[in-house]
Short mmCIF file of C-alpha atoms in Angstrom, two decimals:
data_model
loop_
_atom_site.label_atom_id
_atom_site.label_comp_id
_atom_site.label_asym_id
_atom_site.label_seq_id
_atom_site.Cartn_x
_atom_site.Cartn_y
_atom_site.Cartn_z
CA UNK A 219 11.93 11.44 -78.62
CA UNK A 220 10.09 9.18 -76.22
CA UNK A 221 8.18 9.99 -73.09
CA UNK A 222 9.86 8.84 -69.91
CA UNK A 223 8.72 5.51 -68.59
CA UNK A 224 11.41 3.67 -66.78
CA UNK A 225 10.77 2.26 -67.02
CA UNK A 226 7.20 4.48 -67.81
CA UNK A 227 6.25 2.19 -69.07
CA UNK A 228 6.88 3.77 -72.86
CA UNK A 229 4.80 2.23 -75.90
CA UNK A 230 6.55 3.08 -78.91
CA UNK A 231 7.81 5.68 -78.95
CA UNK A 232 5.78 7.74 -76.53
CA UNK A 233 4.74 5.45 -73.73
CA UNK A 234 4.36 1.91 -72.54
CA UNK A 235 4.74 -1.15 -74.73
CA UNK A 236 1.65 -3.20 -74.13
CA UNK A 237 -0.04 -6.30 -75.41
CA UNK A 238 -3.67 -5.32 -75.84
CA UNK A 239 -6.27 -8.06 -75.56
CA UNK A 240 -10.03 -7.91 -75.15
CA UNK A 241 -11.12 -7.01 -71.65
CA UNK A 242 -13.46 -9.41 -69.92
CA UNK A 243 -17.04 -8.19 -69.83
CA UNK A 244 -18.20 -6.18 -66.85
CA UNK A 245 -21.07 -8.63 -66.39
CA UNK A 246 -18.66 -11.45 -65.64
CA UNK A 247 -17.20 -9.40 -62.82
CA UNK A 248 -20.41 -8.22 -61.20
CA UNK A 249 -20.91 -11.70 -59.75
CA UNK A 250 -18.26 -10.81 -57.20
CA UNK A 251 -20.20 -7.82 -55.87
CA UNK A 252 -20.49 -9.15 -52.34
CA UNK A 253 -16.74 -9.48 -52.07
CA UNK A 254 -16.36 -5.94 -53.40
CA UNK A 255 -18.69 -4.58 -50.73
CA UNK A 256 -16.69 -6.41 -48.10
CA UNK A 257 -13.57 -4.58 -49.26
CA UNK A 258 -15.27 -1.21 -48.81
CA UNK A 259 -16.70 -2.07 -45.41
CA UNK A 260 -14.60 -0.93 -42.46
CA UNK A 261 -12.90 -3.85 -40.69
CA UNK A 262 -10.56 -3.99 -37.71
CA UNK A 263 -6.97 -3.46 -38.75
CA UNK A 264 -4.65 -6.42 -38.30
CA UNK A 265 -1.63 -4.20 -38.64
CA UNK A 266 -1.45 -3.62 -34.89
CA UNK A 267 2.07 -4.30 -33.68
CA UNK A 268 3.39 -0.79 -33.92
CA UNK A 269 1.90 0.49 -37.15
CA UNK A 270 2.09 4.29 -36.86
CA UNK A 271 -1.01 6.30 -37.45
CA UNK A 272 -0.83 9.34 -39.72
CA UNK A 273 -1.08 12.77 -38.15
CA UNK A 274 -3.75 13.69 -40.68
CA UNK A 275 -6.03 10.72 -41.42
CA UNK A 276 -6.92 10.19 -45.06
CA UNK A 277 -10.50 9.64 -46.09
CA UNK A 278 -12.08 7.59 -48.84
CA UNK A 279 -15.16 9.09 -50.48
CA UNK A 280 -17.28 6.88 -52.78
CA UNK A 281 -18.04 8.47 -56.15
CA UNK A 282 -18.52 7.84 -59.85
CA UNK A 283 -15.89 6.10 -61.94
CA UNK A 284 -14.02 8.25 -64.45
CA UNK A 285 -15.07 8.15 -68.07
CA UNK A 286 -12.63 5.93 -69.94
CA UNK A 287 -12.57 4.28 -73.38
CA UNK A 288 -13.35 0.96 -71.68
CA UNK A 289 -15.72 1.56 -68.73
CA UNK A 290 -14.33 0.64 -65.34
CA UNK A 291 -16.10 -2.62 -64.33
CA UNK A 292 -16.35 -1.86 -60.64
CA UNK A 293 -16.95 0.91 -58.16
CA UNK A 294 -14.92 4.00 -57.55
CA UNK A 295 -14.28 6.96 -55.33
CA UNK A 296 -11.37 9.08 -54.32
CA UNK A 297 -8.81 9.16 -51.54
CA UNK A 298 -8.15 12.57 -50.01
CA UNK A 299 -4.67 12.97 -48.52
CA UNK A 300 -2.33 15.85 -47.62
CA UNK A 301 -0.26 17.16 -50.49
CA UNK A 302 2.76 17.48 -48.23
CA UNK A 303 2.60 15.48 -45.01
CA UNK A 304 5.37 17.60 -43.50
CA UNK A 305 3.14 20.68 -43.65
CA UNK A 306 0.14 20.37 -41.38
CA UNK A 307 -2.91 22.28 -42.49
CA UNK A 308 -1.77 22.51 -46.10
CA UNK A 309 -3.48 21.59 -49.33
CA UNK A 310 -4.97 18.17 -49.98
CA UNK A 311 -4.93 16.06 -53.12
CA UNK A 312 -7.59 13.71 -54.46
CA UNK A 313 -6.64 10.38 -55.97
CA UNK A 314 -9.18 8.36 -57.95
CA UNK A 315 -9.62 4.79 -56.72
CA UNK A 316 -11.23 1.97 -58.72
CA UNK A 317 -12.11 -1.37 -57.13
CA UNK A 318 -12.72 -4.11 -59.68
CA UNK A 319 -14.44 -7.19 -58.23
CA UNK A 320 -12.87 -10.61 -58.56
CA UNK A 321 -13.98 -12.72 -61.51
CA UNK A 322 -14.35 -15.69 -59.18
CA UNK A 323 -17.60 -16.23 -57.34
CA UNK A 324 -15.62 -17.09 -54.20
CA UNK A 325 -12.77 -14.58 -54.02
CA UNK A 326 -10.01 -14.58 -51.46
CA UNK A 327 -10.27 -12.01 -48.69
CA UNK A 328 -6.99 -10.24 -49.50
CA UNK A 329 -7.21 -8.01 -52.59
CA UNK A 330 -4.45 -7.01 -55.02
CA UNK A 331 -3.40 -3.36 -55.17
CA UNK A 332 -1.68 -2.22 -58.35
CA UNK A 333 1.11 0.35 -58.70
CA UNK A 334 1.66 1.56 -62.25
CA UNK A 335 4.80 2.72 -64.01
CA UNK A 336 6.09 6.01 -65.29
CA UNK A 337 6.34 7.88 -63.05
CA UNK A 338 3.43 9.77 -64.51
CA UNK A 339 1.40 7.03 -66.21
CA UNK A 340 -2.37 6.72 -65.90
CA UNK A 341 -3.10 3.69 -63.70
CA UNK A 342 -6.82 3.70 -64.50
CA UNK A 343 -6.11 3.02 -68.18
CA UNK A 344 -4.15 -0.08 -67.15
CA UNK A 345 -7.26 -1.81 -65.81
CA UNK A 346 -8.12 -3.61 -69.10
CA UNK A 347 -4.59 -5.04 -69.29
CA UNK A 348 -4.80 -6.22 -65.69
CA UNK A 349 -8.17 -7.86 -66.25
CA UNK A 350 -6.99 -9.52 -69.45
CA UNK A 351 -3.99 -10.83 -67.50
CA UNK A 352 -6.23 -12.37 -64.85
CA UNK A 353 -4.91 -10.27 -61.98
CA UNK A 354 -8.44 -10.09 -60.55
CA UNK A 355 -9.21 -13.76 -61.18
CA UNK A 356 -9.51 -14.74 -57.52
CA UNK A 357 -9.18 -11.39 -55.76
CA UNK A 358 -10.61 -7.93 -55.96
CA UNK A 359 -8.28 -5.54 -57.77
CA UNK A 360 -7.65 -2.05 -56.40
CA UNK A 361 -6.19 0.56 -58.73
CA UNK A 362 -5.38 4.08 -57.54
CA UNK A 363 -4.25 7.01 -59.63
CA UNK A 364 -0.91 8.11 -58.24
CA UNK A 365 -0.62 11.70 -57.07
CA UNK A 366 -0.23 14.17 -59.92
CA UNK A 367 -1.49 11.81 -62.63
CA UNK A 368 -4.43 12.02 -65.01
CA UNK A 369 -7.24 11.02 -62.65
CA UNK A 370 -5.94 12.86 -59.61
CA UNK A 371 -6.33 16.46 -58.52
CA UNK A 372 -4.15 18.34 -59.12
CA UNK A 373 -3.03 16.79 -62.37
CA UNK A 374 0.62 17.45 -63.22
CA UNK A 375 0.15 17.03 -66.95
CA UNK A 376 2.35 19.18 -69.17
CA UNK A 377 0.62 19.91 -72.49
CA UNK A 378 3.60 22.11 -73.27
CA UNK A 379 5.86 19.05 -73.18
CA UNK A 380 3.37 16.90 -75.12
CA UNK A 381 3.39 19.48 -77.91
CA UNK A 382 7.18 19.50 -77.87
CA UNK A 383 7.27 15.70 -78.29
CA UNK A 384 4.89 15.94 -81.23
CA UNK A 385 7.26 18.39 -82.92
CA UNK A 386 10.41 16.55 -81.84
CA UNK A 387 9.90 13.68 -84.30
CA UNK A 388 11.03 16.17 -86.96
CA UNK A 389 14.11 17.28 -85.00
CA UNK A 390 17.47 15.71 -84.30
CA UNK A 391 17.02 13.69 -81.14
CA UNK A 392 20.11 14.81 -79.29
CA UNK A 393 20.92 18.17 -80.87
CA UNK A 394 21.51 21.03 -78.39
CA UNK A 395 18.74 23.03 -80.07
CA UNK A 396 16.31 20.18 -79.37
CA UNK A 397 17.36 20.19 -75.74
CA UNK A 398 16.75 23.92 -75.47
CA UNK A 399 13.21 23.48 -76.79
CA UNK A 400 12.55 20.70 -74.29
CA UNK A 401 13.84 22.85 -71.44
CA UNK A 402 11.69 25.76 -72.59
CA UNK A 403 8.57 23.56 -72.62
CA UNK A 404 9.45 22.14 -69.21
CA UNK A 405 9.96 25.60 -67.73
CA UNK A 406 6.57 26.72 -69.07
CA UNK A 407 4.90 23.73 -67.42
CA UNK A 408 6.68 24.31 -64.14
CA UNK A 409 5.78 27.98 -64.06
CA UNK A 410 2.12 27.19 -64.73
CA UNK A 411 1.91 24.49 -62.07
CA UNK A 412 3.68 26.47 -59.35
CA UNK A 413 1.56 29.55 -60.13
CA UNK A 414 -1.51 27.41 -59.40
CA UNK A 415 -0.11 26.56 -55.97
CA UNK A 416 1.27 23.07 -56.64
CA UNK A 417 4.13 22.09 -54.32
CA UNK A 418 6.30 20.15 -56.78
CA UNK A 419 8.56 18.87 -54.01
CA UNK A 420 5.63 16.86 -52.59
CA UNK A 421 5.31 14.68 -55.68
CA UNK A 422 7.84 12.02 -54.80
CA UNK A 423 8.01 8.31 -54.07
CA UNK A 424 7.91 8.75 -50.29
CA UNK A 425 4.59 10.62 -50.42
CA UNK A 426 3.34 8.26 -53.13
CA UNK A 427 4.01 5.24 -50.90
CA UNK A 428 2.30 6.93 -47.96
CA UNK A 429 -0.78 7.45 -50.14
CA UNK A 430 -1.08 3.68 -50.61
CA UNK A 431 -0.61 3.07 -46.90
CA UNK A 432 -3.41 5.56 -46.23
CA UNK A 433 -5.58 3.83 -48.82
CA UNK A 434 -5.34 0.45 -47.07
CA UNK A 435 -6.30 2.00 -43.76
CA UNK A 436 -9.10 4.10 -45.26
CA UNK A 437 -10.64 1.02 -46.88
CA UNK A 438 -10.28 -1.01 -43.69
CA UNK A 439 -8.26 -3.74 -45.36
CA UNK A 440 -6.31 -6.01 -43.02
CA UNK A 441 -3.98 -7.54 -45.61
CA UNK A 442 -3.43 -7.08 -49.29
CA UNK A 443 -1.07 -8.12 -52.07
CA UNK A 444 0.99 -5.53 -53.95
CA UNK A 445 1.70 -5.77 -57.69
CA UNK A 446 3.82 -3.09 -59.37
CA UNK A 447 5.61 -2.76 -62.66
CA UNK A 448 8.41 -0.49 -63.88
CA UNK A 449 8.45 2.67 -61.73
CA UNK A 450 5.74 0.87 -59.79
CA UNK A 451 8.43 -1.55 -58.58
CA UNK A 452 10.50 1.36 -57.25
CA UNK A 453 7.32 2.49 -55.52
CA UNK A 454 6.39 -1.01 -54.31
CA UNK A 455 9.85 -1.60 -52.81
CA UNK A 456 9.72 1.82 -51.14
CA UNK A 457 6.24 1.04 -49.84
CA UNK A 458 7.40 -2.33 -48.48
CA UNK A 459 10.36 -0.69 -46.74
CA UNK A 460 8.41 2.18 -45.19
CA UNK A 461 4.96 0.63 -44.71
CA UNK A 462 5.36 -3.15 -44.25
CA UNK A 463 2.19 -3.58 -42.21
CA UNK A 464 -0.64 -5.54 -43.78
CA UNK A 465 1.40 -6.70 -46.81
CA UNK A 466 0.75 -10.38 -47.56
CA UNK A 467 2.92 -10.52 -50.70
CA UNK A 468 4.67 -8.31 -53.25
CA UNK A 469 5.05 -8.97 -56.99
CA UNK A 470 7.41 -6.71 -58.91
CA UNK A 471 7.56 -6.79 -62.70
CA UNK A 472 10.35 -5.11 -64.75
CA UNK A 473 12.33 -4.03 -61.75
CA UNK A 474 13.70 -0.59 -60.88
CA UNK A 475 15.67 -1.02 -57.63
CA UNK A 476 15.43 2.31 -55.77
CA UNK A 477 18.99 2.05 -54.46
CA UNK A 478 20.56 2.02 -57.94
CA UNK A 479 18.24 3.83 -60.36
CA UNK A 480 20.04 6.77 -61.94
CA UNK A 481 20.83 8.20 -65.35
CA UNK A 482 24.03 6.10 -65.80
CA UNK A 483 22.00 3.01 -64.85
CA UNK A 484 19.87 3.41 -67.96
CA UNK A 485 22.83 2.56 -70.21
CA UNK A 486 23.41 -0.72 -68.38
CA UNK A 487 19.80 -1.76 -68.97
CA UNK A 488 19.89 -0.65 -72.60
CA UNK A 489 22.98 -2.75 -73.26
CA UNK A 490 21.51 -5.83 -71.58
CA UNK A 491 18.19 -5.69 -73.41
CA UNK A 492 19.60 -4.95 -76.86
CA UNK A 493 22.43 -7.46 -76.71
CA UNK A 494 20.06 -10.16 -75.44
CA UNK A 495 17.89 -9.65 -78.52
CA UNK A 496 20.99 -10.03 -80.69
CA UNK A 497 22.08 -13.16 -78.80
CA UNK A 498 18.64 -14.70 -79.30
CA UNK A 499 18.92 -14.09 -83.04
CA UNK A 500 22.36 -15.71 -83.06
CA UNK A 501 20.86 -18.76 -81.32
CA UNK A 502 18.30 -19.27 -84.11
CA UNK A 503 20.08 -20.71 -87.16
CA UNK A 504 17.94 -18.95 -89.78
CA UNK A 505 18.29 -15.59 -88.03
CA UNK A 506 22.01 -16.05 -87.44
CA UNK A 507 22.58 -16.90 -91.10
CA UNK A 508 20.47 -14.06 -92.44
CA UNK A 509 21.58 -11.36 -90.00
CA UNK A 510 25.17 -12.04 -88.89
CA UNK A 511 26.88 -9.66 -86.45
CA UNK A 512 23.94 -7.45 -85.50
CA UNK A 513 26.04 -5.62 -82.93
CA UNK A 514 28.34 -4.36 -85.68
CA UNK A 515 25.36 -3.48 -87.87
CA UNK A 516 23.82 -1.42 -85.09
CA UNK A 517 27.07 0.40 -84.36
CA UNK A 518 27.52 1.22 -88.03
CA UNK A 519 23.97 2.57 -88.32
CA UNK A 520 24.19 4.64 -85.13
CA UNK A 521 27.43 6.21 -86.36
CA UNK A 522 26.12 6.74 -89.89
CA UNK A 523 22.83 8.34 -88.84
CA UNK A 524 24.49 10.52 -86.23
CA UNK A 525 26.86 11.85 -88.88
CA UNK A 526 24.20 12.17 -91.61
CA UNK A 527 20.63 12.05 -90.24
CA UNK A 528 17.85 10.86 -92.52
CA UNK A 529 14.81 13.04 -93.07
CA UNK A 530 11.84 11.13 -94.43
CA UNK A 531 8.04 11.26 -94.55
CA UNK A 532 6.31 8.49 -92.62
CA UNK A 533 2.71 7.74 -91.72
CA UNK A 534 1.99 7.27 -88.01
CA UNK A 535 0.96 3.68 -87.19
CA UNK A 536 -2.34 4.98 -85.80
CA UNK A 537 -3.21 6.46 -89.20
CA UNK A 538 -3.32 9.93 -90.65
CA UNK A 539 -1.22 11.89 -93.06
CA UNK A 540 2.53 11.24 -93.25
CA UNK A 541 4.71 13.47 -91.11
CA UNK A 542 8.30 14.60 -91.39
CA UNK A 543 10.61 12.57 -89.20
CA UNK A 544 14.32 12.77 -88.56
CA UNK A 545 16.30 9.62 -87.82
CA UNK A 546 19.67 10.23 -86.22
CA UNK A 547 21.74 7.95 -84.03
CA UNK A 548 20.03 8.99 -80.81
CA UNK A 549 16.57 8.46 -82.27
CA UNK A 550 17.51 4.97 -83.48
CA UNK A 551 18.83 3.94 -80.08
CA UNK A 552 15.79 5.24 -78.22
CA UNK A 553 13.40 3.50 -80.57
CA UNK A 554 15.18 0.25 -79.72
CA UNK A 555 15.12 0.92 -75.98
CA UNK A 556 11.42 1.82 -76.13
CA UNK A 557 10.63 -1.39 -78.03
CA UNK A 558 9.02 0.83 -80.65
CA UNK A 559 9.83 -1.84 -83.25
CA UNK A 560 8.80 -5.29 -81.95
CA UNK A 561 11.82 -7.34 -80.93
CA UNK A 562 11.06 -10.07 -83.48
CA UNK A 563 11.38 -7.46 -86.23
CA UNK A 564 14.53 -5.72 -84.96
CA UNK A 565 17.10 -7.75 -86.96
CA UNK A 566 15.10 -7.27 -90.16
CA UNK A 567 14.59 -3.57 -89.44
CA UNK A 568 18.32 -3.01 -88.89
CA UNK A 569 19.20 -4.93 -92.04
CA UNK A 570 16.68 -2.93 -94.07
CA UNK A 571 18.04 0.30 -92.62
CA UNK A 572 21.58 -0.71 -93.55
CA UNK A 573 20.38 -1.27 -97.13
CA UNK A 574 18.63 2.08 -97.45
CA UNK A 575 15.12 1.25 -96.22
CA UNK A 576 14.32 3.03 -92.93
CA UNK A 577 10.56 2.43 -93.09
CA UNK A 578 10.11 0.38 -89.91
CA UNK A 579 12.05 2.82 -87.77
CA UNK A 580 10.56 5.87 -89.49
CA UNK A 581 6.99 4.71 -88.83
CA UNK A 582 7.85 4.01 -85.21
CA UNK A 583 9.32 7.50 -84.89
CA UNK A 584 6.22 8.98 -86.51
CA UNK A 585 4.04 7.51 -83.74
CA UNK A 586 5.32 10.26 -81.46
CA UNK A 587 3.70 12.90 -83.65
CA UNK A 588 0.23 12.08 -82.32
CA UNK A 589 0.39 12.18 -78.51
CA UNK A 590 -2.73 12.31 -76.39
CA UNK A 591 -2.15 15.75 -74.95
CA UNK A 592 -2.49 15.80 -71.17
CA UNK A 593 -2.65 12.02 -70.68
CA UNK A 594 0.84 11.58 -69.24
CA UNK A 595 1.87 13.49 -66.11
CA UNK A 596 5.32 14.79 -67.04
CA UNK A 597 5.25 16.86 -63.86
CA UNK A 598 5.34 13.74 -61.70
CA UNK A 599 8.07 12.29 -63.92
CA UNK A 600 10.30 15.27 -63.35
CA UNK A 601 9.54 15.68 -59.67
CA UNK A 602 10.59 12.06 -59.07
CA UNK A 603 13.49 11.90 -61.52
CA UNK A 604 15.01 15.23 -60.55
CA UNK A 605 14.80 14.52 -56.82
CA UNK A 606 15.62 10.81 -56.74
CA UNK A 607 17.39 9.62 -59.90
CA UNK A 608 19.52 12.49 -61.19
CA UNK A 609 21.38 13.85 -58.12
CA UNK A 610 24.77 12.42 -57.23
CA UNK A 611 25.97 11.77 -60.77
CA UNK A 612 27.57 14.09 -63.29
CA UNK A 613 27.40 14.41 -67.06
CA UNK A 614 30.83 12.77 -67.14
CA UNK A 615 29.48 9.79 -65.16
CA UNK A 616 26.67 9.37 -67.67
CA UNK A 617 29.03 9.54 -70.64
CA UNK A 618 31.39 7.01 -69.07
CA UNK A 619 28.50 4.62 -68.50
CA UNK A 620 27.48 4.99 -72.14
CA UNK A 621 30.99 4.35 -73.38
CA UNK A 622 31.24 1.20 -71.26
CA UNK A 623 27.92 -0.06 -72.59
CA UNK A 624 28.48 0.73 -76.26
CA UNK A 625 32.15 1.38 -77.14
CA UNK A 626 32.56 3.10 -80.46
CA UNK A 627 29.28 4.98 -80.45
CA UNK A 628 29.38 8.77 -80.86
CA UNK A 629 29.60 10.76 -77.64
CA UNK A 630 26.67 12.91 -78.77
CA UNK A 631 24.46 9.79 -78.46
CA UNK A 632 26.03 8.49 -75.25
CA UNK A 633 25.79 11.84 -73.47
CA UNK A 634 21.98 11.52 -73.23
CA UNK A 635 20.36 8.90 -71.00
CA UNK A 636 18.02 6.59 -72.90
CA UNK A 637 14.42 7.81 -72.50
CA UNK A 638 15.56 10.79 -70.41
CA UNK A 639 17.41 13.15 -72.76
CA UNK A 640 18.75 16.49 -71.53
CA UNK A 641 17.68 15.56 -68.01
CA UNK A 642 20.42 17.56 -66.27
CA UNK A 643 19.17 20.69 -68.02
CA UNK A 644 15.52 19.84 -67.38
CA UNK A 645 16.18 19.27 -63.68
CA UNK A 646 17.95 22.59 -63.39
CA UNK A 647 14.70 24.38 -64.29
CA UNK A 648 12.40 21.92 -62.48
CA UNK A 649 14.30 22.73 -59.26
CA UNK A 650 13.16 20.26 -56.60
CA UNK A 651 15.21 19.23 -53.53
CA UNK A 652 17.57 16.26 -53.59
CA UNK A 653 15.82 13.27 -51.95
CA UNK A 654 18.42 10.57 -52.58
CA UNK A 655 19.33 10.23 -48.90
CA UNK A 656 15.84 8.93 -48.07
CA UNK A 657 15.06 7.22 -51.36
CA UNK A 658 18.25 5.58 -52.64
CA UNK A 659 17.92 2.87 -50.01
CA UNK A 660 17.84 -0.95 -50.26
CA UNK A 661 14.65 -2.74 -49.26
CA UNK A 662 15.26 -5.75 -47.02
CA UNK A 663 12.21 -7.86 -46.28
CA UNK A 664 10.96 -11.36 -45.49
CA UNK A 665 7.56 -10.72 -47.07
CA UNK A 666 7.05 -13.29 -49.87
CA UNK A 667 8.00 -11.70 -53.19
CA UNK A 668 7.74 -12.59 -56.87
CA UNK A 669 10.32 -10.91 -59.09
CA UNK A 670 9.50 -10.97 -62.82
CA UNK A 671 11.77 -9.80 -65.64
CA UNK A 672 11.75 -10.05 -69.43
CA UNK A 673 15.05 -10.92 -71.08
CA UNK A 674 14.46 -8.41 -73.92
CA UNK A 675 13.76 -5.48 -71.57
CA UNK A 676 16.07 -2.61 -72.53
CA UNK A 677 14.56 -0.16 -70.02
CA UNK A 678 14.93 -2.20 -66.85
CA UNK A 679 17.43 -4.95 -67.61
CA UNK A 680 16.51 -8.44 -66.41
CA UNK A 681 19.52 -8.75 -64.14
CA UNK A 682 18.15 -6.01 -61.91
CA UNK A 683 15.30 -8.26 -60.86
CA UNK A 684 17.77 -10.76 -59.44
CA UNK A 685 19.71 -7.88 -57.88
CA UNK A 686 16.64 -6.62 -56.00
CA UNK A 687 15.76 -10.16 -54.93
CA UNK A 688 19.05 -10.56 -53.03
CA UNK A 689 17.61 -8.73 -50.02
CA UNK A 690 14.10 -10.20 -50.30
CA UNK A 691 14.70 -13.41 -48.34
CA UNK A 692 11.50 -15.18 -49.40
CA UNK A 693 11.55 -14.27 -53.06
CA UNK A 694 11.11 -16.22 -56.28
CA UNK A 695 12.89 -14.79 -59.33
CA UNK A 696 11.54 -15.54 -62.80
CA UNK A 697 13.00 -14.48 -66.16
CA UNK A 698 10.71 -14.80 -69.18
CA UNK A 699 12.68 -15.30 -72.42
CA UNK A 700 11.87 -13.07 -75.37
CA UNK A 701 9.68 -10.59 -73.48
CA UNK A 702 10.37 -6.89 -73.07
CA UNK A 703 9.05 -4.33 -70.61
CA UNK A 704 6.00 -5.15 -68.44
CA UNK A 705 6.03 -8.92 -68.54
CA UNK A 706 2.65 -10.09 -67.25
CA UNK A 707 0.38 -8.67 -70.00
CA UNK A 708 2.68 -10.14 -72.67
CA UNK A 709 3.21 -13.67 -71.31
CA UNK A 710 0.61 -16.33 -70.56
CA UNK A 711 3.25 -18.18 -68.53
CA UNK A 712 3.96 -15.09 -66.41
CA UNK A 713 0.22 -14.74 -65.83
CA UNK A 714 0.05 -18.33 -64.54
CA UNK A 715 3.08 -17.78 -62.33
CA UNK A 716 1.55 -14.62 -60.85
CA UNK A 717 -1.78 -16.39 -60.23
CA UNK A 718 -0.05 -19.26 -58.45
CA UNK A 719 2.04 -16.83 -56.43
CA UNK A 720 -1.06 -15.01 -55.23
CA UNK A 721 -2.51 -18.37 -54.20
CA UNK A 722 0.68 -19.60 -52.52
CA UNK A 723 3.25 -16.79 -52.17
CA UNK A 724 5.97 -19.00 -50.70
CA UNK A 725 5.76 -21.65 -53.42
CA UNK A 726 4.52 -20.42 -56.80
CA UNK A 727 4.34 -22.84 -59.72
CA UNK A 728 7.03 -21.77 -62.20
CA UNK A 729 7.16 -24.95 -64.29
CA UNK A 730 5.88 -23.23 -67.45
CA UNK A 731 9.05 -21.14 -67.66
CA UNK A 732 11.28 -24.12 -68.45
CA UNK A 733 9.75 -24.64 -71.90
CA UNK A 734 9.90 -21.03 -73.03
CA UNK A 735 12.08 -19.59 -75.78
CA UNK A 736 12.00 -16.35 -77.78
CA UNK A 737 9.69 -16.37 -80.79
CA UNK A 738 11.26 -16.85 -84.23
CA UNK A 739 12.60 -13.61 -85.66
CA UNK A 740 11.25 -12.12 -88.87
CA UNK A 741 13.31 -13.26 -91.85
CA UNK A 742 13.21 -11.10 -94.99
CA UNK A 743 14.72 -11.99 -98.37
CA UNK A 744 18.25 -10.71 -98.96
CA UNK A 745 18.25 -7.38 -100.85
CA UNK A 746 19.58 -8.88 -104.04
CA UNK A 747 16.67 -11.36 -104.28
CA UNK A 748 13.89 -9.21 -102.87
#
């Protein structure tokens, strides 16, 4: 069972799929210190023109950077904001802010602010990926921990849920008994958080967007550029709609349009991503010859495993002793959606599975047995999902969407949304108000926008980027072939496109896209000659 990351983000199978490169040295970034100080210095706001002022001003307090595996190469502090802006005089929350100086010695005046995925992911841990991708090449990079996440106070982590996920690799993915255990863990987390005084209803995209608006004002920044991925695109589009002042440009990567995101929507994205991988194999002669009709192979394996799950011992990819894992149809599907097996290996992995060798999928499933307890804020996930994504649709709607996407699959698989199993039951115990009336709204804007999608993305299908761009009148839409979720860290071309967009938002250089094609798929010997 995978952690939620709509598109969290989710590496395989617990969180985000990322391409990890070496971070640039902190010394190379210190040369931009003067620009960094200019960002912190109060400056007159250019927002003017009707920008509303908050009833309770936020404040930025300089402070030490959090301790992370790779030290933050910049300066930090925290933003203090109301927990619930509708309740004057209530609690406040503290959100860690890191400001990484530009690598260039002559940076542009308008920084980039980053909005991470999840909801519930740790934005601070994304800094190495952003630096490796050159996001701070010519501009300071501002990264803020979203409310409720690891480096904020309070932290809506759910160790109870983390421990459930560790155990769940040895359970049937979509069995009712598994769902009951997830609900029990979720209830325990909710009870603990509410007993500590946390207002779970305040952890939503509206408040999240307002936090970023407060951050720009608190830092005295006239204009900045917004870059968000996965749930961060839902947040970025909400931010642009509600707080358009001071936004020079918006880049959204692996797009979650707020007006359509829902549980049934996940099946549409799963179908698009998976079938695009299969189509790419069919377009490569060696892959097409070796692995004909992958769609039928997948359907056969989903049906077979759902009827007779496999129980095997597998070693987690990170090392350690083998663990017991169960592969049923639901587990197989969610490993594919989470990109737990690299796309180039998927045809080979399915063929091996069909011939009695589940090793690739079993090892990917075993990765979930070793979560970093407390790193992911499941509380924010559920507060957003249960208020904004789940209401308005029924279990029957979800099942119908699954049947349309994958006819012939067992209903027990299709009844659970990819990456968000048993969510109707979880939301019943999480119990936050329906916010769809204020959140399920289209963003219409003339702010220059870059819309990036990967054709292999099974969490946030590539067509949803183009869909969101329809109401962004000055947008450039780019699809990167052969890339899954969170495009920029995985594609040198996407990095060049983003850099050119930040330089010239109305005319980015997209020429590198024309020569791209998916990488060759892994070809294994046929079983009889292996």
